[in-house]
Amino acid sequence: MKSIVIVDDSPTIRRMVRASLAGIPAASFVEAGSGLEAIEQLTLAPVGLMVLDLNMPDMHGVEVLKFLRRHPKYHGLPVVVLTTRGDEQSRRTAMEAGATVYLTKPFQPQVLAEQVTALLSPDAGSPNHGRH
């Protein structure tokens, strides 16, 4: 079973995301409070998807995205960016860096769950699947 890594420096947001995704069958969760911790988690167990905040103290989410897209093992990892930054420039920057989906906080739990479920489905490898 592959894990969903929830990366946010706020423990409250991590709990909210985890609760939102609790209904996804066969999903296990790993949490990371920073970008560096997220990269560390990738080496510990198979990961199927990442939910990533952009604004973190040690390593910005865009830098995490760039790392993932440069690394052959994680190049295709679906990443849902979940951030307070709702401006078009932030969205464009994240998508260009490799985000699969871009959602803003406050988020609707059902929308997040639908996006994650779609990205974890077997046909998720098709071009532009799940992109917004």
Coordinates of C-alpha atoms in Angstrom, one line a residue:
M1 CA 0.0 0.0 0.0
K2 CA 1.3 3.4 -0.9
S3 CA 1.0 6.3 1.5
I4 CA -0.4 9.8 1.0
V5 CA 2.1 12.3 2.4
I6 CA 0.4 15.4 3.9
V7 CA 2.9 18.3 4.1
D8 CA 2.0 21.4 6.0
D9 CA 3.7 23.2 8.9
S10 CA 0.3 23.5 10.6
P11 CA -0.7 20.4 12.6
T12 CA -4.3 21.5 12.5
I13 CA -4.3 21.6 8.7
R14 CA -2.6 18.2 8.6
R15 CA -5.4 16.8 10.8
M16 CA -8.1 18.5 8.6
V17 CA -6.6 17.0 5.4
R18 CA -6.3 13.6 7.0
A19 CA -9.9 13.7 8.1
S20 CA -11.0 14.8 4.7
L21 CA -9.3 11.9 3.1
A22 CA -10.2 9.2 5.7
G23 CA -12.8 7.7 3.5
I24 CA -10.4 6.8 0.7
P25 CA -10.1 3.0 0.6
A26 CA -6.7 1.5 1.2
A27 CA -5.1 4.8 1.9
S28 CA -2.5 5.2 4.7
F29 CA -1.2 8.6 5.7
V30 CA 2.2 10.0 6.6
E31 CA 2.6 13.6 7.9
A32 CA 5.4 16.0 7.4
G33 CA 5.7 19.5 9.0
S34 CA 8.2 20.8 6.5
G35 CA 9.5 20.4 3.0
L36 CA 12.7 18.7 4.2
E37 CA 10.7 16.3 6.3
A38 CA 8.5 15.5 3.3
I39 CA 11.6 14.6 1.2
E40 CA 12.8 12.4 4.1
Q41 CA 9.4 10.6 4.2
L42 CA 9.7 9.8 0.5
T43 CA 12.7 7.6 1.3
L44 CA 11.0 5.7 4.1
A45 CA 8.1 4.1 2.4
P46 CA 6.3 4.0 -1.0
V47 CA 4.3 7.1 -1.7
G48 CA 1.4 7.3 -4.0
L49 CA 0.5 11.0 -3.7
M50 CA 1.5 14.2 -1.8
V51 CA -0.7 17.0 -0.5
L52 CA 1.7 20.0 -0.3
D53 CA 1.5 23.4 1.3
L54 CA 3.6 26.1 -0.4
N55 CA 4.4 28.4 2.6
M56 CA 6.7 26.5 5.0
P57 CA 9.6 27.7 7.0
D58 CA 12.6 25.6 5.9
M59 CA 11.9 24.7 2.3
H60 CA 9.2 26.3 0.1
G61 CA 6.7 24.0 -1.5
V62 CA 7.8 25.1 -5.0
E63 CA 11.3 23.9 -4.1
V64 CA 9.8 20.5 -3.0
L65 CA 8.0 20.3 -6.4
K66 CA 11.2 21.1 -8.3
F67 CA 13.1 18.4 -6.3
L68 CA 10.3 15.8 -7.1
R69 CA 10.3 16.6 -10.8
R70 CA 14.1 16.4 -11.1
H71 CA 14.2 13.0 -9.4
P72 CA 13.4 10.1 -11.7
K73 CA 11.7 8.0 -8.9
Y74 CA 9.3 10.9 -8.0
H75 CA 8.9 12.6 -11.4
G76 CA 5.4 11.3 -11.9
L77 CA 4.2 11.5 -8.3
P78 CA 0.8 13.3 -8.2
V79 CA 1.0 16.4 -6.0
V80 CA -2.0 18.4 -4.8
V81 CA -0.9 21.8 -3.8
L82 CA -3.1 23.1 -0.9
T83 CA -2.2 26.6 0.0
T84 CA -3.6 30.0 1.2
R85 CA -2.1 31.6 -1.9
G86 CA -5.0 32.2 -4.2
D87 CA -3.3 34.6 -6.6
E88 CA -2.7 33.6 -10.3
Q89 CA 1.0 34.0 -10.1
S90 CA 1.4 31.6 -7.3
R91 CA -0.9 29.1 -9.1
R92 CA 1.1 29.5 -12.3
T93 CA 4.4 29.1 -10.5
A94 CA 3.3 25.9 -8.7
M95 CA 1.8 24.4 -11.9
E96 CA 5.0 25.1 -13.9
A97 CA 7.1 23.6 -11.1
G98 CA 5.1 20.4 -11.4
A99 CA 1.9 20.6 -9.3
T100 CA -0.8 18.2 -10.6
V101 CA -3.7 20.1 -8.9
Y102 CA -3.8 23.5 -7.2
L103 CA -6.4 24.1 -4.4
T104 CA -6.7 27.0 -2.0
K105 CA -7.4 27.2 1.7
P106 CA -9.9 27.2 3.2
F107 CA -10.7 24.1 1.2
Q108 CA -13.8 22.0 0.8
P109 CA -13.1 18.5 2.1
Q110 CA -15.2 16.8 -0.5
V111 CA -13.4 18.6 -3.4
L112 CA -10.0 17.5 -1.9
A113 CA -11.2 13.9 -1.5
E114 CA -12.5 13.8 -5.1
Q115 CA -9.3 15.2 -6.5
V116 CA -7.1 12.7 -4.5
T117 CA -9.4 9.8 -5.4
A118 CA -9.2 10.7 -9.1
L119 CA -5.4 10.9 -9.0
L120 CA -5.1 7.6 -7.2
S121 CA -7.4 5.8 -9.7
P122 CA -5.8 3.4 -12.2
D123 CA -6.5 5.7 -15.2
A124 CA -4.8 8.7 -13.5
G125 CA -1.8 8.3 -15.8
S126 CA -3.6 9.7 -18.7
P127 CA -2.5 13.1 -20.0
N128 CA -3.9 16.1 -18.0
H129 CA -6.0 13.8 -15.7
G130 CA -6.9 15.8 -12.6
R131 CA -5.2 19.0 -13.7
H132 CA -6.9 22.3 -12.9

